[in-house]
MMTF fields as JSON, N, C-alpha, C and O atoms, coordinates in Angstrom:
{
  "mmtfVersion": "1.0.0",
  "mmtfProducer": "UNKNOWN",
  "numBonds": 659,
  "numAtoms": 660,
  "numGroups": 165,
  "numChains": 1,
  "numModels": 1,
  "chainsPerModel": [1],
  "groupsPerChain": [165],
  "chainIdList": ["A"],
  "bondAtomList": [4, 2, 8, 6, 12, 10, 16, 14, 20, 18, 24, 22, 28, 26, 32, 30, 36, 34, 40, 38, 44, 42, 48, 46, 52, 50, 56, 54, 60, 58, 64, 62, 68, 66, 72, 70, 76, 74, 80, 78, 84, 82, 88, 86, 92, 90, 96, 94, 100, 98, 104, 102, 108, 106, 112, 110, 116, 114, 120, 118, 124, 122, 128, 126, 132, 130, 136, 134, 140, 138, 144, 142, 148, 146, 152, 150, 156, 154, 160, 158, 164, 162, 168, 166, 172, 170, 176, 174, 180, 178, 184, 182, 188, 186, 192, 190, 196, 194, 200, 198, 204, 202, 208, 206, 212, 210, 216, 214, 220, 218, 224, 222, 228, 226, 232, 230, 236, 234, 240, 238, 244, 242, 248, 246, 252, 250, 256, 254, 260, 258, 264, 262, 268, 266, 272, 270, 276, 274, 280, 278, 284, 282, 288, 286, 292, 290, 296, 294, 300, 298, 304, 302, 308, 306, 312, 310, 316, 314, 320, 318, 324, 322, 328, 326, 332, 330, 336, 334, 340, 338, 344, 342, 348, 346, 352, 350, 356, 354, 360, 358, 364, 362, 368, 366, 372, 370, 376, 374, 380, 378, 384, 382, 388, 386, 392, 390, 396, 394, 400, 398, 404, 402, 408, 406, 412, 410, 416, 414, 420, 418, 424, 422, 428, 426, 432, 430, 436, 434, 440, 438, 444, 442, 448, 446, 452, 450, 456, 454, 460, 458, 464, 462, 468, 466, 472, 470, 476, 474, 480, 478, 484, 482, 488, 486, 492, 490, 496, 494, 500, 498, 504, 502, 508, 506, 512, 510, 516, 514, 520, 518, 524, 522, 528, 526, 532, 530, 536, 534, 540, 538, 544, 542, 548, 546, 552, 550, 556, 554, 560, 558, 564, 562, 568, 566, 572, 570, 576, 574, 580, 578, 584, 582, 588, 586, 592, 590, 596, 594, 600, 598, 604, 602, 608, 606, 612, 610, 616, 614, 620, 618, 624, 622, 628, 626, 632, 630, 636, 634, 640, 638, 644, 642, 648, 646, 652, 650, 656, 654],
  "bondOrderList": [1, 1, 1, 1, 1, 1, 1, 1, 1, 1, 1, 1, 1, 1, 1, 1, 1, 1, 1, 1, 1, 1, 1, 1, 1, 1, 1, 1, 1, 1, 1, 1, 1, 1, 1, 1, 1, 1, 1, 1, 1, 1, 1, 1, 1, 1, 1, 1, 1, 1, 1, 1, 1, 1, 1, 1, 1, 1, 1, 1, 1, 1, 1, 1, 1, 1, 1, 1, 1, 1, 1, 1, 1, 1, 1, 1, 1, 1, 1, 1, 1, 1, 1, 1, 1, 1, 1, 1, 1, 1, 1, 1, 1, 1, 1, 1, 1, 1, 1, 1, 1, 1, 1, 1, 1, 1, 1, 1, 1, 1, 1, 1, 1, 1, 1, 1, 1, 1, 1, 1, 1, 1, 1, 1, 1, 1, 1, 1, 1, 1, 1, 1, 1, 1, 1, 1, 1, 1, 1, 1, 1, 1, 1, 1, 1, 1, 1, 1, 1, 1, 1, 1, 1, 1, 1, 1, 1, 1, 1, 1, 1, 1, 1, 1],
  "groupList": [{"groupName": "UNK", "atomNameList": ["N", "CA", "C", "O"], "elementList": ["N", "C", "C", "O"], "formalChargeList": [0, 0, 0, 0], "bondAtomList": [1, 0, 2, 1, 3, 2], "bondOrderList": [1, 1, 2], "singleLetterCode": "X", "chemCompType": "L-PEPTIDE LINKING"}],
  "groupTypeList": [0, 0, 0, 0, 0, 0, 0, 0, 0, 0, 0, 0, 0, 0, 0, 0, 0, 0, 0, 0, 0, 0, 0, 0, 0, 0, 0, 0, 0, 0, 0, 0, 0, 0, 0, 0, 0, 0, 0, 0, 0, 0, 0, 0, 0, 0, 0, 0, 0, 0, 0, 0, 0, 0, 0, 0, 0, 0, 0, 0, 0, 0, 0, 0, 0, 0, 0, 0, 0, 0, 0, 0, 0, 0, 0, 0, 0, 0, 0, 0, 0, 0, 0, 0, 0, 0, 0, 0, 0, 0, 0, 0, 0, 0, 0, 0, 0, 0, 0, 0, 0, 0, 0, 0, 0, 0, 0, 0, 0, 0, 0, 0, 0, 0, 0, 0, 0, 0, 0, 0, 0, 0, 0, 0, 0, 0, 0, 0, 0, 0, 0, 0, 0, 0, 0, 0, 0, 0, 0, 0, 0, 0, 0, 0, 0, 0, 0, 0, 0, 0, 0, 0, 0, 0, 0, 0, 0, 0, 0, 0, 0, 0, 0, 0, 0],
  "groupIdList": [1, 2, 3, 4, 5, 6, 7, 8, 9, 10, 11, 12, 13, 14, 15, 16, 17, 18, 19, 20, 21, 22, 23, 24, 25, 26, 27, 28, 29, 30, 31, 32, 33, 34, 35, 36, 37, 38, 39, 40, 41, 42, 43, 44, 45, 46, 47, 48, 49, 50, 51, 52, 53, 54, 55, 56, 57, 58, 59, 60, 61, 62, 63, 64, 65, 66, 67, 68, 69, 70, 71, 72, 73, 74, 75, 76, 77, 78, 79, 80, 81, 82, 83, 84, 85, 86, 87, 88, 89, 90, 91, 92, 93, 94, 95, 96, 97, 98, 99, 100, 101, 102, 103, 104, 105, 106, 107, 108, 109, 110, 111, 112, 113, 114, 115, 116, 117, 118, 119, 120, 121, 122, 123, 124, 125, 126, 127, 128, 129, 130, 131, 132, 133, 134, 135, 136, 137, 138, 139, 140, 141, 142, 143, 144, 145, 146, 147, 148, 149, 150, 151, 152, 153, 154, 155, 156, 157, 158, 159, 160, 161, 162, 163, 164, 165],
  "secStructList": [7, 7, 5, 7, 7, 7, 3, 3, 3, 3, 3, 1, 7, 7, 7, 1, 3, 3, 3, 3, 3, 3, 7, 7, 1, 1, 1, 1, 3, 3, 3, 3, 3, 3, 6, 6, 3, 3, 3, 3, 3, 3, 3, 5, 1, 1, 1, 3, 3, 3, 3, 7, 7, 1, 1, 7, 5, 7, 7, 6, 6, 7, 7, 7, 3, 3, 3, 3, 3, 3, 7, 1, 1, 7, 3, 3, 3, 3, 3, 1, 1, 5, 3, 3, 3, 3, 3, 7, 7, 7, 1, 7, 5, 7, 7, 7, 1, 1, 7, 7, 3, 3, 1, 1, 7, 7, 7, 6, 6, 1, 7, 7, 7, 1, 7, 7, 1, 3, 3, 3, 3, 3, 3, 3, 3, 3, 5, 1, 7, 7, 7, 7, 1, 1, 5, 7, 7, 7, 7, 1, 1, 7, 7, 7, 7, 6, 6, 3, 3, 3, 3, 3, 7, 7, 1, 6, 6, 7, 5, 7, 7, 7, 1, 7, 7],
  "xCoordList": [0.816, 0.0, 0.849, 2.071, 0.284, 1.175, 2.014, 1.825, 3.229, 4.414, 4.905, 4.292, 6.176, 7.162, 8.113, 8.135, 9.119, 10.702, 11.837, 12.729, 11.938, 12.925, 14.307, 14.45, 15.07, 16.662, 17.233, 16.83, 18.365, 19.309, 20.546, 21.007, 20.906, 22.324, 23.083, 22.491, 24.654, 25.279, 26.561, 27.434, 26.729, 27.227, 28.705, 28.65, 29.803, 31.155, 30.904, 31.424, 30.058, 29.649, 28.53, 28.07, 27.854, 26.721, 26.724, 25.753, 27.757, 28.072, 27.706, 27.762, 27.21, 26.872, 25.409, 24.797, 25.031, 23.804, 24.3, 25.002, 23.612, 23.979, 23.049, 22.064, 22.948, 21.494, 21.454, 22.508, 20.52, 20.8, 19.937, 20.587, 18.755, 18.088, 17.038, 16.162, 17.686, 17.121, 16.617, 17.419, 15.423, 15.025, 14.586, 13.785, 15.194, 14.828, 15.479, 16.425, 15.338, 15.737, 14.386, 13.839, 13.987, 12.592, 11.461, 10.839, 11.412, 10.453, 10.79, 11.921, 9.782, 9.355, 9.863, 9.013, 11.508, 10.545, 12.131, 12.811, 12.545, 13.955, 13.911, 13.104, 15.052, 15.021, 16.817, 17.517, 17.13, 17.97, 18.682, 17.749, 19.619, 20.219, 21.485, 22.373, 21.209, 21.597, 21.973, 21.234, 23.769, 23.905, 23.359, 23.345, 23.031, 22.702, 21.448, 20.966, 20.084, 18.917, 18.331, 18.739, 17.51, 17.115, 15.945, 15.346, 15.667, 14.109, 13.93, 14.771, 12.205, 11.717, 10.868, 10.265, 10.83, 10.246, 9.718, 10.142, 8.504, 7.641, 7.175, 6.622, 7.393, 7.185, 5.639, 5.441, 4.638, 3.236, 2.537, 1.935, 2.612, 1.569, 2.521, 2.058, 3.857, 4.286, 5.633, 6.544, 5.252, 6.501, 6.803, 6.49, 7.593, 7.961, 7.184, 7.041, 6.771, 6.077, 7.278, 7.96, 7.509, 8.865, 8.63, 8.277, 8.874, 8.635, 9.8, 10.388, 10.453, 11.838, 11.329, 10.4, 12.73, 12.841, 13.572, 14.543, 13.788, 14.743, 16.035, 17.252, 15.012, 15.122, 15.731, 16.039, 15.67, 16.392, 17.397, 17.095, 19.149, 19.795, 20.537, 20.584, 20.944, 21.166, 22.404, 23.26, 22.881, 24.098, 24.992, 24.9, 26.435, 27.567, 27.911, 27.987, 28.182, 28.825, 27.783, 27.995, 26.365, 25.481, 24.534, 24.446, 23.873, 22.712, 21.891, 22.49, 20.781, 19.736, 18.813, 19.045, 17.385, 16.306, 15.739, 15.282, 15.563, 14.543, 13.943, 14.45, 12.388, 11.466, 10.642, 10.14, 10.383, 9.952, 8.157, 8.134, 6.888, 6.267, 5.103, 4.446, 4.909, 3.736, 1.948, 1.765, 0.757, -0.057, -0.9, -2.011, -1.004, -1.94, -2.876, -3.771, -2.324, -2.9, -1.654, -1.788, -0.581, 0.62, 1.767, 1.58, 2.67, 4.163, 4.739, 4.883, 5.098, 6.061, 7.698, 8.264, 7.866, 9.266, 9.595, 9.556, 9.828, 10.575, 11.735, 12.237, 12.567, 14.036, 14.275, 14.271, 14.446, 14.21, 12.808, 12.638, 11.782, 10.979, 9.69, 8.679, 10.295, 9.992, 9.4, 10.068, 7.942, 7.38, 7.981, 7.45, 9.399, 9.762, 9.479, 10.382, 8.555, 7.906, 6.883, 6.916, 6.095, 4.444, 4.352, 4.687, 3.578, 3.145, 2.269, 2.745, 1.068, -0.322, 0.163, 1.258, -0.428, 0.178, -0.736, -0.647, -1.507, -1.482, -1.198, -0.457, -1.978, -2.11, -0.782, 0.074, -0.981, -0.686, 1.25, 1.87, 1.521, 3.296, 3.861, 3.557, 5.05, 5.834, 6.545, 6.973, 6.807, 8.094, 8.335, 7.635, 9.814, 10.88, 11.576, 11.642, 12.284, 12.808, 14.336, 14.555, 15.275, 16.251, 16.205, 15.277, 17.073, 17.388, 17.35, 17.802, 16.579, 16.417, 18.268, 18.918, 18.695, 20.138, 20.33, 19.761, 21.204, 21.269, 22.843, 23.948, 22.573, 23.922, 24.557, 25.728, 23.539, 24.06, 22.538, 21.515, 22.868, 21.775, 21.736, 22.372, 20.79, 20.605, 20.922, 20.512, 21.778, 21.749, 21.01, 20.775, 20.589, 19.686, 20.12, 19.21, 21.964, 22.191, 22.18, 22.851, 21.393, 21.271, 22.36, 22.391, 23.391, 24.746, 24.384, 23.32, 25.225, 25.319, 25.831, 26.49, 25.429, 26.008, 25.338, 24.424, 26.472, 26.268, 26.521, 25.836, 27.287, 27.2, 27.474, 28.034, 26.852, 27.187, 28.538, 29.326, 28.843, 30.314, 29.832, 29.857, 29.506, 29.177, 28.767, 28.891, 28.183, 26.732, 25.772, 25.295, 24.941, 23.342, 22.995, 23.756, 21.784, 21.939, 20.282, 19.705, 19.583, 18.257, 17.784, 17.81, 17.274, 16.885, 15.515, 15.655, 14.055, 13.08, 12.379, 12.566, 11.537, 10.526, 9.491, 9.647, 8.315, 6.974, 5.548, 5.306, 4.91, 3.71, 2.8, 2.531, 2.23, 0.961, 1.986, 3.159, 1.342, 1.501, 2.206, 1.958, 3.678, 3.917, 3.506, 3.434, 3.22, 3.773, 2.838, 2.492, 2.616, 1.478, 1.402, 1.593, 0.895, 1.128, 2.446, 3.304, 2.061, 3.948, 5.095, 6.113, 4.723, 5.803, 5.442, 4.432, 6.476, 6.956, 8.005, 8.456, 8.335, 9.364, 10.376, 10.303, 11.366, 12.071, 12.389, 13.18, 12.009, 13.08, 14.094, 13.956, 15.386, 17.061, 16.835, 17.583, 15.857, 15.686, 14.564, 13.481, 14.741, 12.978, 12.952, 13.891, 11.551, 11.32, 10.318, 9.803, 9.907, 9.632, 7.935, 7.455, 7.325, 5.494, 5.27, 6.031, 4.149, 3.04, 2.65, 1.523, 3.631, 3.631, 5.033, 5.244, 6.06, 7.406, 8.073, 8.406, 8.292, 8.486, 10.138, 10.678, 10.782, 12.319, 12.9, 12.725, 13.713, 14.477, 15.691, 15.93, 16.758, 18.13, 18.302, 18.088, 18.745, 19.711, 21.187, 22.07, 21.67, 23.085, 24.102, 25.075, 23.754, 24.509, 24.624, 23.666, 25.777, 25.811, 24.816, 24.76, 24.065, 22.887, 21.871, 21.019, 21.413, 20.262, 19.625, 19.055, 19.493, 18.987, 17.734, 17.81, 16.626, 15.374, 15.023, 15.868, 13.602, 13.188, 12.006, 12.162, 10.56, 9.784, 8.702, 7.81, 9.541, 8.56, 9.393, 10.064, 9.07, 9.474, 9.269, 8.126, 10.139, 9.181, 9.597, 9.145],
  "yCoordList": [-1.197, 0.0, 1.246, 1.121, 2.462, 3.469, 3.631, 3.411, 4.212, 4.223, 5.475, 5.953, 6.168, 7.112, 6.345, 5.13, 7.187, 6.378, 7.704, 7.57, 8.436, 9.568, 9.238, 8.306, 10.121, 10.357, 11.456, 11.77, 12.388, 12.951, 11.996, 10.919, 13.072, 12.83, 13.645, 14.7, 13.758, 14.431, 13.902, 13.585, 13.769, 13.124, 14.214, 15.42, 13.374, 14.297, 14.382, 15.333, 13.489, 13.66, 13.17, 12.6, 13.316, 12.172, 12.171, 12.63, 11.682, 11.119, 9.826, 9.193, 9.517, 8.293, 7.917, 8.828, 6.535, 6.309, 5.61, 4.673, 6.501, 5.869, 5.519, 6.249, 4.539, 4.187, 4.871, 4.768, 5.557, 6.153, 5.086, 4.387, 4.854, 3.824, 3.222, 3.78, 1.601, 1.024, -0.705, -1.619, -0.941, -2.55, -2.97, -3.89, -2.187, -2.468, -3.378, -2.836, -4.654, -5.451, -5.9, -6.992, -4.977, -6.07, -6.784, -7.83, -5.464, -5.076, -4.237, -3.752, -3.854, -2.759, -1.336, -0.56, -0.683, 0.642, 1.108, 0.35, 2.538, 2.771, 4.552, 5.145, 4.804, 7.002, 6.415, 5.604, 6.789, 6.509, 7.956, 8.738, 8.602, 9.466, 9.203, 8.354, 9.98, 9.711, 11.043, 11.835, 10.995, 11.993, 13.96, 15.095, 13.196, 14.865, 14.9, 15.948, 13.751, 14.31, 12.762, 11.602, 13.222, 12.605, 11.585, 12.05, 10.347, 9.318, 8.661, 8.111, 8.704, 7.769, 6.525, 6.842, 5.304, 4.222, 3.009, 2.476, 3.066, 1.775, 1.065, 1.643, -0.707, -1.02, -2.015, -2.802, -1.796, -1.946, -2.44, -1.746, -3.293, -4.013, -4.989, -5.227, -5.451, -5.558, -4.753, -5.177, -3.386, -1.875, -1.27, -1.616, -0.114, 1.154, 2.316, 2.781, 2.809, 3.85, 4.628, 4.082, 6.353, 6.729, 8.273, 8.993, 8.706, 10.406, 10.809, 10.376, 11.661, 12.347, 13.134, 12.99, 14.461, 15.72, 15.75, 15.112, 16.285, 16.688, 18.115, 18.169, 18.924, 20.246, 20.547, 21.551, 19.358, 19.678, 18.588, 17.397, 19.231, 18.895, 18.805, 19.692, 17.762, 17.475, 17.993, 17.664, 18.971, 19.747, 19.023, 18.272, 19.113, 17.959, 18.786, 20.011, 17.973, 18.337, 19.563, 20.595, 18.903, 19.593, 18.74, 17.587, 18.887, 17.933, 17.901, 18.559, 17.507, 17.417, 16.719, 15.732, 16.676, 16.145, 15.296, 16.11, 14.099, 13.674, 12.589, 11.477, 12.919, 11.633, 11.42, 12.262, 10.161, 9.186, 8.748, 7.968, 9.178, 9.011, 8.336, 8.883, 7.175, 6.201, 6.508, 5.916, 7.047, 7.039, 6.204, 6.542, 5.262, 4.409, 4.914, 4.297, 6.178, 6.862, 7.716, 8.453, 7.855, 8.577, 8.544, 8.535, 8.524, 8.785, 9.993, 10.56, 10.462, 11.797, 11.487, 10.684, 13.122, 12.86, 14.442, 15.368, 14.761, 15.66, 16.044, 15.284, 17.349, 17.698, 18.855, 20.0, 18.717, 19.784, 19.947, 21.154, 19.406, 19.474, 20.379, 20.944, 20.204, 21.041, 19.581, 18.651, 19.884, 18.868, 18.956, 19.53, 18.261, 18.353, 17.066, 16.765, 16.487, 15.501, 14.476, 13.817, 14.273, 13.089, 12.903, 13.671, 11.191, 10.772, 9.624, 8.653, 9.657, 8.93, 7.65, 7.559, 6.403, 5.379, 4.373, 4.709, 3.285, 2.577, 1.521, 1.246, 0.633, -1.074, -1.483, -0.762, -3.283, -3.548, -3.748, -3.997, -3.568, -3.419, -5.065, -5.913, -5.085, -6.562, -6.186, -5.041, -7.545, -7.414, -8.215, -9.161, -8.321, -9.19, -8.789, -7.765, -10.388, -10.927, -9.997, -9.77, -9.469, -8.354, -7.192, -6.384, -7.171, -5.948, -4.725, -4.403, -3.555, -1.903, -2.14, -2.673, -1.54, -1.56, 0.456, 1.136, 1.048, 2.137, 2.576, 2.136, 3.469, 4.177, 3.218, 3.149, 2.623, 1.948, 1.509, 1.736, 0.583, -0.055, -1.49, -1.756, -2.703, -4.197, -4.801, -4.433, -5.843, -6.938, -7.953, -8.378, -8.404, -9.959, -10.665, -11.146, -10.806, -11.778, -10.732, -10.969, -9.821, -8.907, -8.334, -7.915, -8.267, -7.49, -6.208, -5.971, -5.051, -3.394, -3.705, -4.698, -2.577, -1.923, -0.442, 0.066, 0.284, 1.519, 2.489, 3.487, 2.545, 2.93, 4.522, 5.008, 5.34, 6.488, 6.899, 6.072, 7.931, 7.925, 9.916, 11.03, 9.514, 10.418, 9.766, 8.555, 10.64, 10.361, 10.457, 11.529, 9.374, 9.778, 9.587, 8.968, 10.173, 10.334, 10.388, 10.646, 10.284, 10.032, 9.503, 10.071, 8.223, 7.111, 6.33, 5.547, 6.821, 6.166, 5.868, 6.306, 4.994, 4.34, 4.225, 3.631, 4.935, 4.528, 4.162, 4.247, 3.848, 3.441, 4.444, 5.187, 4.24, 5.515, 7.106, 7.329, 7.711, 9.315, 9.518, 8.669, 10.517, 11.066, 12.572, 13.435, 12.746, 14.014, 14.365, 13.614, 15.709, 15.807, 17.316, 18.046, 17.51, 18.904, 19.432, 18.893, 20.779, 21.403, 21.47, 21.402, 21.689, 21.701, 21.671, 22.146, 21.028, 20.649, 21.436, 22.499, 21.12, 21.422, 20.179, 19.599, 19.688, 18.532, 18.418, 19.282, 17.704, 17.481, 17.35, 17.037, 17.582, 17.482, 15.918, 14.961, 15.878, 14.665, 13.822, 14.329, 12.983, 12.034, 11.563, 11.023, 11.832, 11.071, 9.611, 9.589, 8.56, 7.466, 7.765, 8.728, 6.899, 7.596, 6.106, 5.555, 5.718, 4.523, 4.503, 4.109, 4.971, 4.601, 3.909, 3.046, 4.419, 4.403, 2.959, 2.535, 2.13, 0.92, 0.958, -0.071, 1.879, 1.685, 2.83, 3.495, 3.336, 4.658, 4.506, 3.667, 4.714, 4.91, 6.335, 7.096, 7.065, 8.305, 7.69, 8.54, 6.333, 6.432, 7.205, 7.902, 6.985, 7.13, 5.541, 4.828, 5.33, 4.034, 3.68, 4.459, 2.557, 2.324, 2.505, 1.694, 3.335, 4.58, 3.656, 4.566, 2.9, 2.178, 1.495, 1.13, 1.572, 0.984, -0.178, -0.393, -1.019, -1.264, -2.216, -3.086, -1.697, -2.803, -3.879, -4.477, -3.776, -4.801, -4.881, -3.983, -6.227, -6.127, -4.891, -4.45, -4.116, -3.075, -3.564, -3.09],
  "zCoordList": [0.0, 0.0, 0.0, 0.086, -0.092, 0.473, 1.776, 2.972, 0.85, 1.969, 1.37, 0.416, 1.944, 2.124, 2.006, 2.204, 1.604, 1.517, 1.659, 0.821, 2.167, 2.338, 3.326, 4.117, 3.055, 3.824, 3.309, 2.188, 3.989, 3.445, 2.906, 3.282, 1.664, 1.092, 0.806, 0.579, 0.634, 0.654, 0.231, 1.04, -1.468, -1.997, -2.658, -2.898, -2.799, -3.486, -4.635, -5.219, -5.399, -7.245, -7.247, -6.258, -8.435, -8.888, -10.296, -10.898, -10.935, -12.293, -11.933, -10.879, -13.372, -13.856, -12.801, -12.243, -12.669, -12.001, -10.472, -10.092, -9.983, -7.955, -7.261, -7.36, -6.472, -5.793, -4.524, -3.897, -3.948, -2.858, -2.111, -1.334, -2.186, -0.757, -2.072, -2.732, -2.083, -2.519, -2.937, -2.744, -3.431, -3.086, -4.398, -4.559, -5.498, -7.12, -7.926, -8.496, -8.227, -9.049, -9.911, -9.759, -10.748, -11.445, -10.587, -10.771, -9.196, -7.851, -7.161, -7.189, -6.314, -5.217, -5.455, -5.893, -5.178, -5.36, -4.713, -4.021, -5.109, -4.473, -5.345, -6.061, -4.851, -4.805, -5.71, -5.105, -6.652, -7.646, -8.015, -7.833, -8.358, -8.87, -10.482, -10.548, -11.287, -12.351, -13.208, -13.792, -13.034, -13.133, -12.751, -13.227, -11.647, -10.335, -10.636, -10.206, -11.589, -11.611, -10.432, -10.503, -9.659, -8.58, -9.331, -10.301, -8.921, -9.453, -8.459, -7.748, -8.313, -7.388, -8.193, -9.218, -7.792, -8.764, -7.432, -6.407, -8.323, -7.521, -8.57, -9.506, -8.537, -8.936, -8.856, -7.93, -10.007, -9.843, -10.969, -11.789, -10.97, -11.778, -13.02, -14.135, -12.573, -13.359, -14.165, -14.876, -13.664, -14.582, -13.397, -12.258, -13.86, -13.216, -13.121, -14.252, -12.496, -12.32, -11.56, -10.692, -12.11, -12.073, -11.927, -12.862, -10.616, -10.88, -10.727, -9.736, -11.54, -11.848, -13.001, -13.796, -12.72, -13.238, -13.959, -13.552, -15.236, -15.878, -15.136, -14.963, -14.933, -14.45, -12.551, -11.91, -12.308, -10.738, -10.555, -10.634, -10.195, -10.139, -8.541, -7.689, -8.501, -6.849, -6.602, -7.424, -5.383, -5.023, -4.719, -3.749, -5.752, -4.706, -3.433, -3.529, -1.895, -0.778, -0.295, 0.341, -0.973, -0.257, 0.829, 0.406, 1.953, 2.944, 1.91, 1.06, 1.403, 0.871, 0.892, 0.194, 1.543, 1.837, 0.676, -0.126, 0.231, -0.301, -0.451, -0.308, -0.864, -0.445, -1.265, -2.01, -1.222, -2.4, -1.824, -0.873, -2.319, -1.801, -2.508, -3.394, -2.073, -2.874, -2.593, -1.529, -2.959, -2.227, -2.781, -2.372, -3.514, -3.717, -5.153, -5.73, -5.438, -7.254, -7.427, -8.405, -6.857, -7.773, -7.305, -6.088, -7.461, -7.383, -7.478, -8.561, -6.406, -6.433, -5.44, -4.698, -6.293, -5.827, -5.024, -5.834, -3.94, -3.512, -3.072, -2.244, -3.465, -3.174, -2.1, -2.552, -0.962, 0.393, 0.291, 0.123, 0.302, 0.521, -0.377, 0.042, -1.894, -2.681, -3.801, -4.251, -3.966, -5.219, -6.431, -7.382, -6.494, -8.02, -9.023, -9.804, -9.025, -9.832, -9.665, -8.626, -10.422, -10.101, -10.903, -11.805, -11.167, -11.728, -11.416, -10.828, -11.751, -11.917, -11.968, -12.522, -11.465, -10.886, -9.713, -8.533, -10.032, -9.108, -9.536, -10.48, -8.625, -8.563, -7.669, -7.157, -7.682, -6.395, -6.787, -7.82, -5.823, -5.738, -5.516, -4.677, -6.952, -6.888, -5.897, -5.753, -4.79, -4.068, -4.027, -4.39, -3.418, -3.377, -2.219, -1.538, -2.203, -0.797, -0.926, 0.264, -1.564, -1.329, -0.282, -0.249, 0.412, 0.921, 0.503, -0.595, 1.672, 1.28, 1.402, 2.301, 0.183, 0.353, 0.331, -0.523, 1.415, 1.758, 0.923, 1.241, -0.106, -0.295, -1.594, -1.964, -2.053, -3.592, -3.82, -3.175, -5.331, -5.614, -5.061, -4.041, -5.892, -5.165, -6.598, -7.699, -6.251, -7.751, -7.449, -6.319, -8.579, -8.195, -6.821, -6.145, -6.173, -5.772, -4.125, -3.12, -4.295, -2.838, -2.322, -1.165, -3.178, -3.354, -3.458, -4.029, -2.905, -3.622, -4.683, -4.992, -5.415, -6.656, -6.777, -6.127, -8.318, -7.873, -7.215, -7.439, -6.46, -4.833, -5.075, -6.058, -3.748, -3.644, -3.357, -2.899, -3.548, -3.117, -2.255, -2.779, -0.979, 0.221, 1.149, 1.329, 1.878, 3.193, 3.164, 2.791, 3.549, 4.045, 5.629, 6.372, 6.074, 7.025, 7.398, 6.342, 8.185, 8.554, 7.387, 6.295, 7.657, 6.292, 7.153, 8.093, 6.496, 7.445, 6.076, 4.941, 6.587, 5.277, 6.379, 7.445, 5.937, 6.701, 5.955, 4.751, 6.73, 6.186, 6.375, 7.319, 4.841, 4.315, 3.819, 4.119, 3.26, 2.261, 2.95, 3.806, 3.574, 4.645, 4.405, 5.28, 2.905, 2.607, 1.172, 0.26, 1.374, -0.042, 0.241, 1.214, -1.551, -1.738, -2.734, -3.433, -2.358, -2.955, -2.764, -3.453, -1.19, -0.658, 1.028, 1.547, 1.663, 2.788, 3.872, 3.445, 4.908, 5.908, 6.101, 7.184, 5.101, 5.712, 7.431, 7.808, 8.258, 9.967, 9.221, 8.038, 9.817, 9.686, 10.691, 10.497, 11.602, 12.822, 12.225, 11.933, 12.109, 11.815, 13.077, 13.661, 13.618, 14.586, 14.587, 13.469, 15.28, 15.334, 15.498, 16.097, 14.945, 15.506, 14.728, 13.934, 15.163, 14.724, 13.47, 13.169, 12.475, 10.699, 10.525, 9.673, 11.502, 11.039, 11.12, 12.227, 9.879, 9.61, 9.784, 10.19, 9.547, 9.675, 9.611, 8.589, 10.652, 11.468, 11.267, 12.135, 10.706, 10.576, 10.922, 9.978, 12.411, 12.535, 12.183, 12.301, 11.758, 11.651, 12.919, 12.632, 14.023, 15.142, 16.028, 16.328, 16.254, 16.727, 17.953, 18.904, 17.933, 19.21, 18.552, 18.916, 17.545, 17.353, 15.953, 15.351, 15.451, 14.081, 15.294, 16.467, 14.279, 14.99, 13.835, 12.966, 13.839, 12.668, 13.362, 14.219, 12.606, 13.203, 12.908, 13.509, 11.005, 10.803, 9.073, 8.564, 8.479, 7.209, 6.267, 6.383, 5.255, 4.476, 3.257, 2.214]
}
């Protein structure tokens, strides 16, 4: 059903294609960068359903907010909290047994690939819309509440998680 998928990144380049948080091998759904233009993709019914911009380019050795948001009729994509792409989109979501792999992409054999070459840093995936509209207030903090399927602050102790996503 609907979910959210957001984190910061803060990458030294983004040449060529980098996975920032993702569970996409020919299923489910991951926030992708390709050459500095940001994509979010869920996979549904079979395809990709894919909101990305031509027109917004991601800052090297900059923080930057963004989130990938499924609601059950569209796909969007936001950058600091700014609606930079949608698209119309349902039906029910393929998944697969691979790992949300953080800071690259997933190969068939649940290996990274891809990989970012920076940091990310607050990485939560929750259940239902988190976020709708134009625009938003990114937290720099995500906090934990009764949607939140998986919490990464990336401080040692501090990784939560409470249910398959």
């Amino acid at each position: 059903g609907p979910f959210t998928l957001e984190g910061w990144v803060r990458a030294d380049a983004y040449d060529g294609r980098r996975g920032l948080f993702s569970k996409m091998e020919s299923a489910e759904y991951g926030l992708l960068v390709s050459d500095g233009k940001p994509s979010f993709s869920v996979h549904l019914d079979g395809k990709y359903a894919k909101a990305e911009s031509d027109a917004v380019q991601l800052k090297r050795n900059t923080w930057q907010h963004l989130a990938g948001v499924y609601d059950g009729q569209e796909v969007r994509l936001y950058v600091d909290g700014a609606l930079v792409a949608s698209q119309k989109a349902g039906g029910t979501r393929t998944r697969n047994e691979l790992p949300l792999i953080l800071g690259a992409d997933v190969k068939k054999s649940g290996s990274p690939t891809s990989f970012l070459q920076g940091a990310i840093d607050e990485v939560r995936v929750s259940r239902g819309a988190r976020y709708s509209g134009a625009r938003f207030a990114p937290a720099r903090r995500h906090t934990r509440d009764a949607d939140t399927l998986l919490l990464y602050h990336f401080e040692i102790g501090r990784a939560s998680c409470r249910e398959r996503v």
